[in-house]
Backbone atoms as SQL, in Angstrom:
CREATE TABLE atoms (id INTEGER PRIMARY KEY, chain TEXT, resi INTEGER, resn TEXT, atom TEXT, x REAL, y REAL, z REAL);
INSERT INTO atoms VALUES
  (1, 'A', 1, 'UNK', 'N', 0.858, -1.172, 0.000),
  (2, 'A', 1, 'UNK', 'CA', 0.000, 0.000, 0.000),
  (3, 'A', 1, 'UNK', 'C', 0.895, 1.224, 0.000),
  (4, 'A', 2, 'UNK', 'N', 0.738, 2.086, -0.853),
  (5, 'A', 2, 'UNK', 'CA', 1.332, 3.201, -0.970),
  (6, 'A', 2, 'UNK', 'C', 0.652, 4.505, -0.672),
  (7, 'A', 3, 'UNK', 'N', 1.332, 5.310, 0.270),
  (8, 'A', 3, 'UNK', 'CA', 0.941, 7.083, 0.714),
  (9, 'A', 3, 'UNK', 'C', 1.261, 7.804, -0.557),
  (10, 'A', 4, 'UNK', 'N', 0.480, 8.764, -0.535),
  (11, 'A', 4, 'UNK', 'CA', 1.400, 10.199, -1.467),
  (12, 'A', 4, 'UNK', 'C', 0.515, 11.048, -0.612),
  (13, 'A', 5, 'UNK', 'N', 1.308, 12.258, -0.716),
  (14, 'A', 5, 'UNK', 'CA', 1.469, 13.355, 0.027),
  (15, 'A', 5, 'UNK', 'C', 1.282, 14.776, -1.355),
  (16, 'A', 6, 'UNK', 'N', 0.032, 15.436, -1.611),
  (17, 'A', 6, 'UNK', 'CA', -0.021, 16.517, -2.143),
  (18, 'A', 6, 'UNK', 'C', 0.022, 18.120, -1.485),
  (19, 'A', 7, 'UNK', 'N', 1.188, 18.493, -1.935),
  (20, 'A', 7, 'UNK', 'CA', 1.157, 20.039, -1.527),
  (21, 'A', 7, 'UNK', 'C', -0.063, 20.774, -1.776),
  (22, 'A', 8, 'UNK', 'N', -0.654, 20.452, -3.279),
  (23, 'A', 8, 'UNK', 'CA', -1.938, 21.304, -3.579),
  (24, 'A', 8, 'UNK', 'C', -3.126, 21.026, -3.403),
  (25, 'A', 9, 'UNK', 'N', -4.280, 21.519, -2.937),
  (26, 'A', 9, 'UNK', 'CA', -5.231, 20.755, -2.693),
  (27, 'A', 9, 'UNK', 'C', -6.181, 20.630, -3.545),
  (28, 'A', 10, 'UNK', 'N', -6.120, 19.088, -3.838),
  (29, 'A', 10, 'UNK', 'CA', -6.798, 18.697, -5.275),
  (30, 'A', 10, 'UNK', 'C', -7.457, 17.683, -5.113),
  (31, 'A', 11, 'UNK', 'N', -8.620, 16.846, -5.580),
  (32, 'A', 11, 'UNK', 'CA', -9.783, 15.803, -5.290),
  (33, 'A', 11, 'UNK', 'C', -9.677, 15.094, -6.443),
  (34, 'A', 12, 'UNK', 'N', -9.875, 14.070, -6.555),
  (35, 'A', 12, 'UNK', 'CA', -10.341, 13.038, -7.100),
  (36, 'A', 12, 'UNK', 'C', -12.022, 13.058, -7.379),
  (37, 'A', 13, 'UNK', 'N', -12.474, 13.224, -8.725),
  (38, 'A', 13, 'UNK', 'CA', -13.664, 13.488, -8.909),
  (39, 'A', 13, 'UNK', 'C', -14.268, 11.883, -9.237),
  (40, 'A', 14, 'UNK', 'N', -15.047, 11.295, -9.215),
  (41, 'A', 14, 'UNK', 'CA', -15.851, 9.882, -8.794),
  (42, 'A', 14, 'UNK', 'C', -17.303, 10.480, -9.956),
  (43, 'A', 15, 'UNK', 'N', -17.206, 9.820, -11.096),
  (44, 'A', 15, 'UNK', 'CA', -19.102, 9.905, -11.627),
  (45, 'A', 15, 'UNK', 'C', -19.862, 8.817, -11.143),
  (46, 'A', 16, 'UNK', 'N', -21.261, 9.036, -11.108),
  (47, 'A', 16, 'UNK', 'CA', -22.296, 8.356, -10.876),
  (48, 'A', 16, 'UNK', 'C', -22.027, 6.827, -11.220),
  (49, 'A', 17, 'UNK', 'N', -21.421, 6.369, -12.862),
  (50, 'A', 17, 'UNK', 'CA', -21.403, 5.156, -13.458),
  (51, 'A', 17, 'UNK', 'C', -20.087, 5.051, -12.937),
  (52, 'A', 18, 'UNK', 'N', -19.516, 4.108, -12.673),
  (53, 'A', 18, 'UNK', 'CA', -18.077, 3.924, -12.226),
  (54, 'A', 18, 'UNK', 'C', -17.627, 3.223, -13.838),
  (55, 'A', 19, 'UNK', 'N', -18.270, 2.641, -14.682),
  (56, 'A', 19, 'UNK', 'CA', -17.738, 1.851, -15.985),
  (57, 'A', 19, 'UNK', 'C', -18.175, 3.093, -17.373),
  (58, 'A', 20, 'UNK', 'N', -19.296, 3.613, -16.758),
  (59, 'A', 20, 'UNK', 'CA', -19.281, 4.565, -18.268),
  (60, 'A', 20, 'UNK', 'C', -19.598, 6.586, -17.789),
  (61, 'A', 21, 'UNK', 'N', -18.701, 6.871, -16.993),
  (62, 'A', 21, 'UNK', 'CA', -18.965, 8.672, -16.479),
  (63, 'A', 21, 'UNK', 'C', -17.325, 8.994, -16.869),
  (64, 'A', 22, 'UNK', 'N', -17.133, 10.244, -17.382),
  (65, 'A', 22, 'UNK', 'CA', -16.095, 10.866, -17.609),
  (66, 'A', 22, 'UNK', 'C', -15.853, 11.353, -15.923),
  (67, 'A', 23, 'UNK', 'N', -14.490, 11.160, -15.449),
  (68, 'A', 23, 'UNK', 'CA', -14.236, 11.246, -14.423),
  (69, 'A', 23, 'UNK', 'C', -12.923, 11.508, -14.284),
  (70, 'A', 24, 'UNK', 'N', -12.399, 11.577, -12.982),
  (71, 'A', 24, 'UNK', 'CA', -10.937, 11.902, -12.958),
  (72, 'A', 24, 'UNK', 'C', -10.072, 10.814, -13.409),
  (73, 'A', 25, 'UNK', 'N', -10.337, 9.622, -13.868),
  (74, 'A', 25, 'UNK', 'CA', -9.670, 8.187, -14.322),
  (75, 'A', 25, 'UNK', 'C', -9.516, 8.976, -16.155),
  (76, 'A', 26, 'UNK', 'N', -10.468, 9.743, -16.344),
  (77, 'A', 26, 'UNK', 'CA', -10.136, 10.015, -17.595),
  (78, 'A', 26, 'UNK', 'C', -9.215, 11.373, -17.428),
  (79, 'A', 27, 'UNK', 'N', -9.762, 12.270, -17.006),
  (80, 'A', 27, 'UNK', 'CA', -9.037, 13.686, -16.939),
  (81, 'A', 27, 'UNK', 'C', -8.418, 14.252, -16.092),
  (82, 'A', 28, 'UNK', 'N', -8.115, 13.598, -15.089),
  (83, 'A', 28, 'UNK', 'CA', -7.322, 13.495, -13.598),
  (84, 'A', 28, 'UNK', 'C', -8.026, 14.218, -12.534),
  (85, 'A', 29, 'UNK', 'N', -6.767, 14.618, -11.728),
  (86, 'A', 29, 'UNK', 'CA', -7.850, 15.354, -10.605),
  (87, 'A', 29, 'UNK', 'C', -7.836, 16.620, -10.898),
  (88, 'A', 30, 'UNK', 'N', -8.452, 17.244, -10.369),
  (89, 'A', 30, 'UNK', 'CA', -9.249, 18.841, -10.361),
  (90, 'A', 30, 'UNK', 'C', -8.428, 20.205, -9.120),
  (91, 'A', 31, 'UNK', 'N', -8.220, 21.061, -8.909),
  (92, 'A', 31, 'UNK', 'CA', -7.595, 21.478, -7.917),
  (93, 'A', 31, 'UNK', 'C', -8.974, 21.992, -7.233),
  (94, 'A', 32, 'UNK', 'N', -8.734, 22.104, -5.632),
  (95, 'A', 32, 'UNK', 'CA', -9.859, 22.046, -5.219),
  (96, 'A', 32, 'UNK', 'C', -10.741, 23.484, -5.347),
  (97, 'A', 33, 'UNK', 'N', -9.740, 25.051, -5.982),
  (98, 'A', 33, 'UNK', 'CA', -10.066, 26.380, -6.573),
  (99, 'A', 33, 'UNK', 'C', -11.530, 25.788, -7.811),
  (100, 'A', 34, 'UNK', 'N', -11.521, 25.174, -8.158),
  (101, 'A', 34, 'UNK', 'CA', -11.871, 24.921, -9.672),
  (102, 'A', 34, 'UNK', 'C', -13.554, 23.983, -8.788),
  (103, 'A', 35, 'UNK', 'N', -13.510, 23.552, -7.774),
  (104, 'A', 35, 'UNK', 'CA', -14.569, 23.249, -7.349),
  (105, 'A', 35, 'UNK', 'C', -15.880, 24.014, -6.830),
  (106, 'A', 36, 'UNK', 'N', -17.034, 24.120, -7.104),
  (107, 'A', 36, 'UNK', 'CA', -17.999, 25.098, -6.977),
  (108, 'A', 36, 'UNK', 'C', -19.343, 24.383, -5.973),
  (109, 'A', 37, 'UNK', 'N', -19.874, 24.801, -5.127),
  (110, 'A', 37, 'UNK', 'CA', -20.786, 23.878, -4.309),
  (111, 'A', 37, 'UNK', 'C', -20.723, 23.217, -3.591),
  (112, 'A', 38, 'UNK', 'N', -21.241, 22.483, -2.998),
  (113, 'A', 38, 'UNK', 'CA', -21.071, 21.290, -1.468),
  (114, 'A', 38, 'UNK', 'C', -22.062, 20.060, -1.668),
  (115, 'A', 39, 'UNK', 'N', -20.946, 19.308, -1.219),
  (116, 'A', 39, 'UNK', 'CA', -21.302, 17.632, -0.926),
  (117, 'A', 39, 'UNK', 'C', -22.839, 17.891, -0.005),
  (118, 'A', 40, 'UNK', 'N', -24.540, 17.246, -0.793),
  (119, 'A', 40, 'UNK', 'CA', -25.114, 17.120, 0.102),
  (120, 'A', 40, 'UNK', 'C', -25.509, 15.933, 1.308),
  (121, 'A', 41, 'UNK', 'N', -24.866, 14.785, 1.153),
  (122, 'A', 41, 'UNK', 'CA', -24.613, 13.638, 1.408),
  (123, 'A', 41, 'UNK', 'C', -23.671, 12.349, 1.321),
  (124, 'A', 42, 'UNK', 'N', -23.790, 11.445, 2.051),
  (125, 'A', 42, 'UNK', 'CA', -22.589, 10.369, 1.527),
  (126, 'A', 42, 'UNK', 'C', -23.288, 9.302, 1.220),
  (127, 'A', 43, 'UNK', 'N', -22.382, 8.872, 0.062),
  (128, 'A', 43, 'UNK', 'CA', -22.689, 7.559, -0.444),
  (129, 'A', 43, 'UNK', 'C', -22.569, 6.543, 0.461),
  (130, 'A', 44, 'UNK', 'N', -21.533, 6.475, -0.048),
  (131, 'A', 44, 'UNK', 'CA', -20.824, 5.164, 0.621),
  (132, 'A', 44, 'UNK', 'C', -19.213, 5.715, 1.622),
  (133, 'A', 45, 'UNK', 'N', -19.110, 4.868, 2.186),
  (134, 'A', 45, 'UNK', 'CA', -17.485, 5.615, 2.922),
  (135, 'A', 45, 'UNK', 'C', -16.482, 4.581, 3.330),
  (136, 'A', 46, 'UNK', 'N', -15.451, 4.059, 2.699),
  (137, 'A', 46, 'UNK', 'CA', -14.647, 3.185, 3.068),
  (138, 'A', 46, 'UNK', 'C', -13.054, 3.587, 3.813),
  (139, 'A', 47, 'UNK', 'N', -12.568, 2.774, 4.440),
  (140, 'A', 47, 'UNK', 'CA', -11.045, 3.196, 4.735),
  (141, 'A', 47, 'UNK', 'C', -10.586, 1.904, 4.535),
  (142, 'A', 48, 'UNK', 'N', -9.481, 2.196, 4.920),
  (143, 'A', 48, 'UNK', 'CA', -7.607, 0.960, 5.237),
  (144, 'A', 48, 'UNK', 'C', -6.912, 1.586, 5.277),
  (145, 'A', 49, 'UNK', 'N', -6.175, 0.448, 6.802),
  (146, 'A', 49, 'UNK', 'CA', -5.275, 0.696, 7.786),
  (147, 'A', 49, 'UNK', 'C', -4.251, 0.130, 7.274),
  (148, 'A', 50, 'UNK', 'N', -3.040, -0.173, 7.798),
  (149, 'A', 50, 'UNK', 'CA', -2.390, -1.293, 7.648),
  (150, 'A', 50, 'UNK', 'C', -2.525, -2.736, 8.908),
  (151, 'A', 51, 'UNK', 'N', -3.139, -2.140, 9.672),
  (152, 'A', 51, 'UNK', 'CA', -4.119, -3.010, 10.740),
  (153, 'A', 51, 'UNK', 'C', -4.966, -3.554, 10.023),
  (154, 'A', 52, 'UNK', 'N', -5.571, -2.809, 9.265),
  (155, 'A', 52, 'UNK', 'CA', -6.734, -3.821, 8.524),
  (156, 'A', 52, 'UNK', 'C', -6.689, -3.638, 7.113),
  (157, 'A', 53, 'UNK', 'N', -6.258, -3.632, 6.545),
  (158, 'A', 53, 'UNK', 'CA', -6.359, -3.872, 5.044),
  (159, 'A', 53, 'UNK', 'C', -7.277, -3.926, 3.943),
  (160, 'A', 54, 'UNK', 'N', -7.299, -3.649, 3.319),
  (161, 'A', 54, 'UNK', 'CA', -8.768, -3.392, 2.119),
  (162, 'A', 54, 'UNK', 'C', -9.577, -2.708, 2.417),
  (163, 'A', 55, 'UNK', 'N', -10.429, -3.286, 1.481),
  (164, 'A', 55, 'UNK', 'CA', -12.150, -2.533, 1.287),
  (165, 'A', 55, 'UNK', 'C', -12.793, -2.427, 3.030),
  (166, 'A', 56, 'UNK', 'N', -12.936, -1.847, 3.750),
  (167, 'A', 56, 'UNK', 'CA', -13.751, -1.571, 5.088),
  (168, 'A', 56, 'UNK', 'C', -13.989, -0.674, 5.381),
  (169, 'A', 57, 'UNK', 'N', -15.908, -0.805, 5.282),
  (170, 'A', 57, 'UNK', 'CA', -16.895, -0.007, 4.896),
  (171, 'A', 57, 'UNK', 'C', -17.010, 0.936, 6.883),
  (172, 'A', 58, 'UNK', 'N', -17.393, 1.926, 6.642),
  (173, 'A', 58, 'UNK', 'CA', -18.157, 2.871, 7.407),
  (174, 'A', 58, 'UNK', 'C', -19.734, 2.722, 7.639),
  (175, 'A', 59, 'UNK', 'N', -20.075, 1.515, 7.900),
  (176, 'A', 59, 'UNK', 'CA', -21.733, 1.383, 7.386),
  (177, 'A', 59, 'UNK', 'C', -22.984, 2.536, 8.654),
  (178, 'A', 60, 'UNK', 'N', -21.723, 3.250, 9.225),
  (179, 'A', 60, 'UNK', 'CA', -22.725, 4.361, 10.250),
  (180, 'A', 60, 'UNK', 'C', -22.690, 5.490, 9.352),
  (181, 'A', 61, 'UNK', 'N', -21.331, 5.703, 8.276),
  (182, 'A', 61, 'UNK', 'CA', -21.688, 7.060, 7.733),
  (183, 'A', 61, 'UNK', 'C', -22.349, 6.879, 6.345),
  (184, 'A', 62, 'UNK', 'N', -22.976, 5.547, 5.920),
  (185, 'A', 62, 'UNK', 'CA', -23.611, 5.590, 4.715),
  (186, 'A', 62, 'UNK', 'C', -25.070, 6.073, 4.819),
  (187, 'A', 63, 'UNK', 'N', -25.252, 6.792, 3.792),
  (188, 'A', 63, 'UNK', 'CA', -26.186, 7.849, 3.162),
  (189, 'A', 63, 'UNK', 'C', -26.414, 8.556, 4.611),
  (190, 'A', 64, 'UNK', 'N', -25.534, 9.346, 5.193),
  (191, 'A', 64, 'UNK', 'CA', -25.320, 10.638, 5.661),
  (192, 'A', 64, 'UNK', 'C', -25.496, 11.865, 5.326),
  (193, 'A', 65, 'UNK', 'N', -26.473, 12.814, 5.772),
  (194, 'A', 65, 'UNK', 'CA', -26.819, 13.965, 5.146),
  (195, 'A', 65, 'UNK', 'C', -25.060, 14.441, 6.084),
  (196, 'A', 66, 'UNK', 'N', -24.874, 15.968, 5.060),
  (197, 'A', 66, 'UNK', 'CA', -23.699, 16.849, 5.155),
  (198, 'A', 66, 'UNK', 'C', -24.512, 18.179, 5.751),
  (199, 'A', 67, 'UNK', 'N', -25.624, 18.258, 5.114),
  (200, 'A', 67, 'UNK', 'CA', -26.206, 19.464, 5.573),
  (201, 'A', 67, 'UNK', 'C', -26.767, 19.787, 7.134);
């Protein structure tokens, strides 16, 4: 598992279709200046540790209002 560390603050943009949305896999990431509006909720929310490894879900913060 590999860290990186960005000086600038920039996001990873995610579309709706994960197999067919133009997204940052096509056009990279975005700096976060260039972003307009607010997250009204969460999808889904995963982490990994090196304690725990992989896919492990947050299933208290799924579909979380932000507002």
């Amino acid at each position: 598992l590999a860290y990186y560390y960005f000086f600038v603050l920039i996001v990873f943009v995610s579309g709706d279709n994960r197999h067919n949305s133009s997204d940052s896999r096509s056009w990279g990431t975005v700096p976060v200046s260039d972003v307009y509006g607010k997250g009204e909720y969460v999808i889904w929310s995963m982490y990994s540790t090196q304690e725990k490894p992989g896919f492990n879900f947050r299933w208290d913060r799924f579909f979380t209002s932000l507002l």
